[in-house]
Amino acid sequence: MAADPEIWIAIAGMALVAYACRAGGYWAMGFVRMTPRLEAGLAAMPSALVAAILARTLASAGPVEIGGVAAAFLVARYAGGDFAGMIAGIAAVAVLRNLGI
Amino acid sequence: MDEAKAAQSAAFTWGGVRKGAAAGGAMAANAAVYGVIFGALAAQAGFDLLVAAAMSALVYAGGAQVASLQIWASPIPLAAVWATSFAVNARYILQSASLRPWLRGSPPARTYASLFTLSDAGWAMSLHRWRSERPDAGFLFGTGVVQYLPWVGGTAAGHVLGNRIGSPESWGLDFIFPAFFAAMAAVMWKRRSELGPIVAGGGAALIAERFLAGHWSLVVGGLAGSLVGVIAHGRRP
């Protein structure tokens, strides 16, 4: 397949599209006058996007994954911070799966 | 956004790169695991080792790459492959837009180079970090680089190992990404004013998921949350 130049055209196009997305939002915002209103919209986005990612995870989750999300959230919030929470979530999922749940 | 921090000029420092790399260490393990999985899938799809590794090195977008394998055929459906890349990566348009107010004053060439390595986790970690420290594009770059190398290396390893790898599921290694975002939500969601965007973002994503393929539901969720932020801003005295 490496001999086929078409595959390199395909990959180059995918790479261009991916970089255009990664840089495009930042670039476009350079042409917009930053108003407090627009800044409020941009500032609200991270929490909403994280909520969207989690909602997608939970929508397809079974009891094990829900337990993992809960463990990660609770440990990060009330015990050891984000890194400890992440480890707790992974460990919870590993333990629950090995228990056959 | 904390106005005091936004007024402060951003930078790109190598100290920031180091900090970002250190903070992204756990996500490096995630990138390696997914790299191995993608490498094995690419081998099954008939990709050469060089092609698989080059794709990971140039595109650096796991979701888009795995999705493209599903529709790969001979001849290659170029338009569909590129459209898939756009559908899965469109959320980065929102993420990079949200970085703009923070990175005022950061040197453009280095900032645009850093954006090549933009990742979901690096983006979330950077925004969280910049709430308490001077915004530094180097931090974002560090979080990206530390995932980039294991991603490309993992792809090559997965291609060579093929299906001889065990199941990462029993170790919970497929859960690194969800666990990261659950923990991130726990440290990010602190203010009451964020409740509206959170509910709007999650709700809109769930509704959009019923109608839209790919990662469009994330884009819809992010935009819905932004809209709520704009409306709430207008109501504040």
CSV table of C-alpha atoms in Angstrom, one decimal:
chain,number,residue,atom,x,y,z
A,1,MET,CA,0.0,0.0,0.0
A,2,ALA,CA,3.0,2.3,0.6
A,3,ALA,CA,3.7,2.3,-3.2
A,4,ASP,CA,0.3,3.9,-3.8
A,5,PRO,CA,0.7,7.7,-3.9
A,6,GLU,CA,-3.0,8.1,-3.3
A,7,ILE,CA,-2.6,7.0,0.3
A,8,TRP,CA,-0.2,9.9,0.9
A,9,ILE,CA,-2.6,12.3,-0.6
A,10,ALA,CA,-5.3,10.9,1.7
A,11,ILE,CA,-3.0,11.3,4.8
A,12,ALA,CA,-1.9,14.7,3.8
A,13,GLY,CA,-5.5,15.9,3.5
A,14,MET,CA,-6.4,14.4,6.9
A,15,ALA,CA,-3.4,16.1,8.4
A,16,LEU,CA,-4.4,19.5,6.9
A,17,VAL,CA,-8.0,19.2,8.0
A,18,ALA,CA,-6.9,18.3,11.6
A,19,TYR,CA,-4.5,21.2,11.8
A,20,ALA,CA,-7.0,23.6,10.3
A,21,CYS,CA,-9.4,22.6,13.1
A,22,ARG,CA,-6.7,22.9,15.8
A,23,ALA,CA,-5.4,26.3,14.7
A,24,GLY,CA,-8.6,27.6,13.0
A,25,GLY,CA,-10.6,28.6,16.0
A,26,TYR,CA,-7.7,30.4,17.5
A,27,TRP,CA,-6.9,32.1,14.2
A,28,ALA,CA,-10.5,33.2,13.5
A,29,MET,CA,-10.8,34.7,17.0
A,30,GLY,CA,-8.0,37.1,16.1
A,31,PHE,CA,-10.2,38.8,13.6
A,32,VAL,CA,-13.1,39.3,16.0
A,33,ARG,CA,-13.1,42.2,18.4
A,34,MET,CA,-13.1,40.6,21.9
A,35,THR,CA,-16.1,42.0,23.8
A,36,PRO,CA,-17.0,41.0,27.3
A,37,ARG,CA,-20.0,39.2,25.9
A,38,LEU,CA,-18.0,37.1,23.5
A,39,GLU,CA,-15.4,36.4,26.2
A,40,ALA,CA,-18.2,35.2,28.5
A,41,GLY,CA,-19.3,32.8,25.7
A,42,LEU,CA,-15.8,31.5,25.3
A,43,ALA,CA,-15.3,31.2,29.0
A,44,ALA,CA,-18.5,29.1,29.4
A,45,MET,CA,-17.4,26.7,26.7
A,46,PRO,CA,-14.8,24.5,28.6
A,47,SER,CA,-17.2,23.4,31.3
A,48,ALA,CA,-19.9,22.7,28.7
A,49,LEU,CA,-17.6,20.7,26.5
A,50,VAL,CA,-16.3,18.7,29.4
A,51,ALA,CA,-20.0,18.1,30.3
A,52,ALA,CA,-20.7,17.0,26.7
A,53,ILE,CA,-17.7,14.5,26.8
A,54,LEU,CA,-18.9,13.1,30.1
A,55,ALA,CA,-22.5,12.9,29.0
A,56,ARG,CA,-21.5,10.9,26.0
A,57,THR,CA,-19.4,8.5,28.2
A,58,LEU,CA,-22.3,8.0,30.6
A,59,ALA,CA,-24.9,7.5,27.9
A,60,SER,CA,-23.1,4.3,26.7
A,61,ALA,CA,-21.9,3.3,30.2
A,62,GLY,CA,-22.8,0.2,32.2
A,63,PRO,CA,-22.6,0.0,36.0
A,64,VAL,CA,-18.8,-0.5,35.9
A,65,GLU,CA,-18.2,2.7,33.9
A,66,ILE,CA,-20.6,4.7,36.1
A,67,GLY,CA,-18.7,3.5,39.1
A,68,GLY,CA,-15.5,4.6,37.5
A,69,VAL,CA,-16.7,8.0,36.7
A,70,ALA,CA,-18.1,8.4,40.2
A,71,ALA,CA,-14.8,7.3,41.8
A,72,ALA,CA,-12.8,9.7,39.6
A,73,PHE,CA,-15.1,12.6,40.3
A,74,LEU,CA,-15.4,12.1,44.1
A,75,VAL,CA,-11.7,11.5,44.7
A,76,ALA,CA,-10.6,14.4,42.5
A,77,ARG,CA,-13.1,16.7,44.2
A,78,TYR,CA,-12.8,15.7,47.9
A,79,ALA,CA,-9.5,13.8,48.3
A,80,GLY,CA,-6.4,14.1,46.1
A,81,GLY,CA,-7.0,16.4,43.1
A,82,ASP,CA,-7.3,15.6,39.4
A,83,PHE,CA,-4.4,13.1,39.0
A,84,ALA,CA,-5.5,11.0,42.0
A,85,GLY,CA,-9.0,11.1,40.8
A,86,MET,CA,-8.1,9.8,37.4
A,87,ILE,CA,-6.1,6.9,38.9
A,88,ALA,CA,-9.0,6.1,41.3
A,89,GLY,CA,-11.4,5.9,38.3
A,90,ILE,CA,-9.1,3.6,36.3
A,91,ALA,CA,-8.5,1.4,39.4
A,92,ALA,CA,-12.2,1.2,40.1
A,93,VAL,CA,-13.0,0.0,36.6
A,94,ALA,CA,-10.2,-2.5,36.7
A,95,VAL,CA,-11.2,-3.9,40.1
A,96,LEU,CA,-14.9,-4.0,39.2
A,97,ARG,CA,-14.2,-5.8,35.9
A,98,ASN,CA,-12.0,-8.4,37.5
A,99,LEU,CA,-14.7,-9.1,40.0
A,100,GLY,CA,-16.8,-10.0,37.1
A,101,ILE,CA,-19.4,-7.2,37.3
B,1,MET,CA,-12.6,33.9,32.8
B,2,ASP,CA,-10.7,35.7,35.6
B,3,GLU,CA,-10.3,39.2,34.3
B,4,ALA,CA,-7.1,39.8,36.2
B,5,LYS,CA,-5.4,36.9,34.5
B,6,ALA,CA,-6.7,37.8,31.0
B,7,ALA,CA,-5.2,41.2,31.3
B,8,GLN,CA,-1.8,39.6,32.0
B,9,SER,CA,0.3,39.1,28.9
B,10,ALA,CA,0.9,35.4,27.9
B,11,ALA,CA,4.3,33.9,27.2
B,12,PHE,CA,5.9,30.8,25.7
B,13,THR,CA,8.6,29.5,28.0
B,14,TRP,CA,10.6,26.2,28.1
B,15,GLY,CA,9.9,26.0,31.8
B,16,GLY,CA,6.2,25.9,30.8
B,17,VAL,CA,6.9,23.1,28.3
B,18,ARG,CA,8.5,21.1,31.1
B,19,LYS,CA,5.6,21.7,33.4
B,20,GLY,CA,3.1,20.7,30.7
B,21,ALA,CA,5.1,17.6,30.0
B,22,ALA,CA,5.1,16.7,33.7
B,23,ALA,CA,1.4,17.3,34.0
B,24,GLY,CA,0.6,15.3,30.9
B,25,GLY,CA,2.5,12.2,32.1
B,26,ALA,CA,-0.5,10.1,32.8
B,27,MET,CA,-2.1,11.0,29.4
B,28,ALA,CA,1.2,9.8,27.8
B,29,ALA,CA,0.3,6.3,29.0
B,30,ASN,CA,-3.2,6.8,27.5
B,31,ALA,CA,-1.7,7.9,24.2
B,32,ALA,CA,0.6,4.8,24.2
B,33,VAL,CA,-2.3,2.4,24.8
B,34,TYR,CA,-4.4,4.0,22.0
B,35,GLY,CA,-1.4,4.1,19.7
B,36,VAL,CA,-0.9,0.4,20.1
B,37,ILE,CA,-4.6,-0.2,19.4
B,38,PHE,CA,-4.6,2.0,16.3
B,39,GLY,CA,-1.3,0.4,15.1
B,40,ALA,CA,-2.9,-3.1,15.4
B,41,LEU,CA,-6.0,-1.9,13.5
B,42,ALA,CA,-3.9,-0.3,10.8
B,43,ALA,CA,-2.0,-3.5,10.3
B,44,GLN,CA,-5.3,-5.4,9.9
B,45,ALA,CA,-6.4,-2.8,7.4
B,46,GLY,CA,-3.3,-3.6,5.4
B,47,PHE,CA,-1.3,-0.4,6.1
B,48,ASP,CA,2.5,-0.6,5.9
B,49,LEU,CA,4.4,0.1,9.2
B,50,LEU,CA,5.7,3.4,7.6
B,51,VAL,CA,2.3,4.5,6.5
B,52,ALA,CA,0.6,3.8,9.9
B,53,ALA,CA,3.4,5.6,11.8
B,54,ALA,CA,3.4,8.5,9.3
B,55,MET,CA,-0.4,8.9,9.7
B,56,SER,CA,-0.1,9.1,13.5
B,57,ALA,CA,2.8,11.5,13.2
B,58,LEU,CA,1.1,13.8,10.7
B,59,VAL,CA,-2.6,13.6,11.6
B,60,TYR,CA,-2.1,13.1,15.4
B,61,ALA,CA,-5.8,12.5,15.9
B,62,GLY,CA,-6.7,9.0,17.2
B,63,GLY,CA,-10.5,9.3,16.8
B,64,ALA,CA,-10.3,10.6,13.2
B,65,GLN,CA,-7.7,7.9,12.3
B,66,VAL,CA,-9.7,5.0,13.7
B,67,ALA,CA,-12.9,6.3,12.1
B,68,SER,CA,-11.1,6.7,8.7
B,69,LEU,CA,-10.1,3.0,8.8
B,70,GLN,CA,-13.8,2.0,8.9
B,71,ILE,CA,-14.4,3.6,5.5
B,72,TRP,CA,-11.0,2.9,3.9
B,73,ALA,CA,-11.3,1.1,0.6
B,74,SER,CA,-9.6,0.8,-2.7
B,75,PRO,CA,-9.7,3.3,-4.4
B,76,ILE,CA,-9.6,5.5,-1.3
B,77,PRO,CA,-12.7,7.6,-0.9
B,78,LEU,CA,-10.8,10.8,-0.4
B,79,ALA,CA,-13.8,13.1,0.2
B,80,ALA,CA,-15.3,10.8,2.8
B,81,VAL,CA,-11.9,10.3,4.5
B,82,TRP,CA,-11.4,14.1,4.8
B,83,ALA,CA,-14.9,14.8,5.8
B,84,THR,CA,-14.5,12.2,8.6
B,85,SER,CA,-11.4,13.9,9.8
B,86,PHE,CA,-13.3,17.2,9.9
B,87,ALA,CA,-16.3,15.7,11.7
B,88,VAL,CA,-14.1,14.2,14.5
B,89,ASN,CA,-11.8,17.2,14.8
B,90,ALA,CA,-14.4,20.0,14.6
B,91,ARG,CA,-14.5,20.2,18.4
B,92,TYR,CA,-10.9,21.5,18.3
B,93,ILE,CA,-12.2,24.7,16.5
B,94,LEU,CA,-14.1,25.5,19.7
B,95,GLN,CA,-11.2,24.5,21.9
B,96,SER,CA,-8.7,26.6,20.1
B,97,ALA,CA,-11.1,29.5,20.0
B,98,SER,CA,-11.5,29.4,23.7
B,99,LEU,CA,-7.7,29.6,24.1
B,100,ARG,CA,-7.5,33.0,22.3
B,101,PRO,CA,-8.4,35.3,25.3
B,102,TRP,CA,-5.7,33.5,27.4
B,103,LEU,CA,-2.9,33.6,25.0
B,104,ARG,CA,-2.8,37.3,24.2
B,105,GLY,CA,0.8,38.3,23.8
B,106,SER,CA,2.2,34.8,23.2
B,107,PRO,CA,4.6,34.7,20.3
B,108,PRO,CA,2.5,33.7,17.2
B,109,ALA,CA,4.9,31.2,15.5
B,110,ARG,CA,5.4,29.2,18.7
B,111,THR,CA,1.7,29.4,19.5
B,112,TYR,CA,0.7,28.0,16.1
B,113,ALA,CA,3.3,25.3,16.5
B,114,SER,CA,1.9,24.5,19.9
B,115,LEU,CA,-1.6,24.2,18.4
B,116,PHE,CA,-0.5,21.4,16.2
B,117,THR,CA,-0.2,19.3,19.4
B,118,LEU,CA,-3.6,20.4,20.8
B,119,SER,CA,-5.3,17.5,22.5
B,120,ASP,CA,-8.6,17.3,24.6
B,121,ALA,CA,-6.7,16.6,27.8
B,122,GLY,CA,-3.9,19.2,27.1
B,123,TRP,CA,-6.6,21.8,26.4
B,124,ALA,CA,-8.4,21.1,29.6
B,125,MET,CA,-5.3,20.9,31.7
B,126,SER,CA,-4.0,24.2,30.2
B,127,LEU,CA,-7.2,26.2,30.9
B,128,HIS,CA,-7.3,24.8,34.4
B,129,ARG,CA,-3.6,25.7,35.0
B,130,TRP,CA,-3.9,29.2,33.6
B,131,ARG,CA,-6.6,30.1,36.0
B,132,SER,CA,-3.9,30.2,38.7
B,133,GLU,CA,-0.7,30.9,36.8
B,134,ARG,CA,0.5,33.2,34.1
B,135,PRO,CA,-0.8,31.8,30.7
B,136,ASP,CA,2.1,30.0,28.9
B,137,ALA,CA,1.6,28.5,25.5
B,138,GLY,CA,4.6,26.3,26.4
B,139,PHE,CA,2.5,24.5,28.9
B,140,LEU,CA,0.0,23.5,26.2
B,141,PHE,CA,2.9,22.4,23.9
B,142,GLY,CA,4.4,20.3,26.8
B,143,THR,CA,1.1,18.5,27.3
B,144,GLY,CA,1.0,17.8,23.5
B,145,VAL,CA,4.5,16.7,23.0
B,146,VAL,CA,4.4,14.2,25.9
B,147,GLN,CA,1.5,12.5,24.3
B,148,TYR,CA,2.8,12.8,20.7
B,149,LEU,CA,5.8,10.6,21.1
B,150,PRO,CA,4.1,7.7,22.8
B,151,TRP,CA,1.2,8.0,20.3
B,152,VAL,CA,3.6,7.6,17.3
B,153,GLY,CA,5.8,5.0,19.1
B,154,GLY,CA,2.7,3.1,20.2
B,155,THR,CA,1.4,3.0,16.7
B,156,ALA,CA,4.6,1.4,15.5
B,157,ALA,CA,4.6,-1.1,18.4
B,158,GLY,CA,1.0,-2.0,17.8
B,159,HIS,CA,1.6,-2.5,14.1
B,160,VAL,CA,4.5,-4.9,14.8
B,161,LEU,CA,2.7,-6.7,17.7
B,162,GLY,CA,-0.6,-7.0,15.8
B,163,ASN,CA,-3.0,-9.1,17.7
B,164,ARG,CA,-0.5,-10.6,20.1
B,165,ILE,CA,-1.4,-7.9,22.7
B,166,GLY,CA,-3.6,-8.9,25.6
B,167,SER,CA,-6.8,-7.0,26.4
B,168,PRO,CA,-6.1,-3.6,27.9
B,169,GLU,CA,-9.7,-3.5,29.1
B,170,SER,CA,-9.0,-5.8,32.1
B,171,TRP,CA,-6.5,-3.2,33.4
B,172,GLY,CA,-9.0,-0.4,32.9
B,173,LEU,CA,-6.7,1.1,30.3
B,174,ASP,CA,-9.5,1.9,27.9
B,175,PHE,CA,-11.0,4.1,30.7
B,176,ILE,CA,-8.1,6.5,31.1
B,177,PHE,CA,-9.8,9.1,28.9
B,178,PRO,CA,-13.2,9.1,30.7
B,179,ALA,CA,-11.5,9.0,34.1
B,180,PHE,CA,-9.4,12.0,33.2
B,181,PHE,CA,-12.5,14.0,32.2
B,182,ALA,CA,-14.5,12.9,35.2
B,183,ALA,CA,-11.6,14.1,37.4
B,184,MET,CA,-11.2,17.3,35.3
B,185,ALA,CA,-14.9,18.1,35.8
B,186,ALA,CA,-14.5,17.7,39.5
B,187,VAL,CA,-11.7,20.3,39.7
B,188,MET,CA,-13.1,22.6,36.9
B,189,TRP,CA,-16.8,22.9,38.0
B,190,LYS,CA,-16.5,25.1,41.0
B,191,ARG,CA,-18.6,28.2,40.4
B,192,ARG,CA,-22.4,28.4,40.5
B,193,SER,CA,-22.4,30.4,37.3
B,194,GLU,CA,-21.1,27.3,35.5
B,195,LEU,CA,-24.1,25.2,36.2
B,196,GLY,CA,-26.1,26.6,33.3
B,197,PRO,CA,-23.4,25.9,30.7
B,198,ILE,CA,-22.8,22.4,32.2
B,199,VAL,CA,-26.4,21.4,32.0
B,200,ALA,CA,-26.9,22.9,28.5
B,201,GLY,CA,-23.6,21.3,27.2
B,202,GLY,CA,-24.4,17.8,28.5
B,203,GLY,CA,-28.1,17.9,27.6
B,204,ALA,CA,-27.5,19.3,24.1
B,205,ALA,CA,-24.8,16.7,23.4
B,206,LEU,CA,-27.1,13.9,24.5
B,207,ILE,CA,-29.9,15.2,22.2
B,208,ALA,CA,-27.6,15.8,19.3
B,209,GLU,CA,-26.1,12.3,19.6
B,210,ARG,CA,-29.4,10.9,18.5
B,211,PHE,CA,-29.3,12.7,15.2
B,212,LEU,CA,-25.6,13.3,14.4
B,213,ALA,CA,-22.7,11.0,13.7
B,214,GLY,CA,-19.1,11.4,14.6
B,215,HIS,CA,-18.2,13.9,17.3
B,216,TRP,CA,-20.7,16.6,16.2
B,217,SER,CA,-22.6,16.2,19.5
B,218,LEU,CA,-19.5,17.6,21.3
B,219,VAL,CA,-19.6,20.7,19.0
B,220,VAL,CA,-23.3,21.1,19.7
B,221,GLY,CA,-22.8,20.8,23.4
B,222,GLY,CA,-19.9,23.3,23.5
B,223,LEU,CA,-21.9,25.8,21.4
B,224,ALA,CA,-25.0,25.4,23.6
B,225,GLY,CA,-22.9,26.0,26.7
B,226,SER,CA,-21.4,29.1,25.2
B,227,LEU,CA,-24.8,30.5,24.3
B,228,VAL,CA,-25.9,30.1,27.9
B,229,GLY,CA,-22.8,31.9,29.0
B,230,VAL,CA,-23.5,34.8,26.6
B,231,ILE,CA,-27.2,35.0,27.8
B,232,ALA,CA,-26.2,34.9,31.4
B,233,HIS,CA,-23.6,37.6,30.8
B,234,GLY,CA,-26.3,39.9,29.3
B,235,ARG,CA,-28.5,39.4,32.4
B,236,ARG,CA,-25.8,40.2,34.9
B,237,PRO,CA,-26.2,43.8,36.2
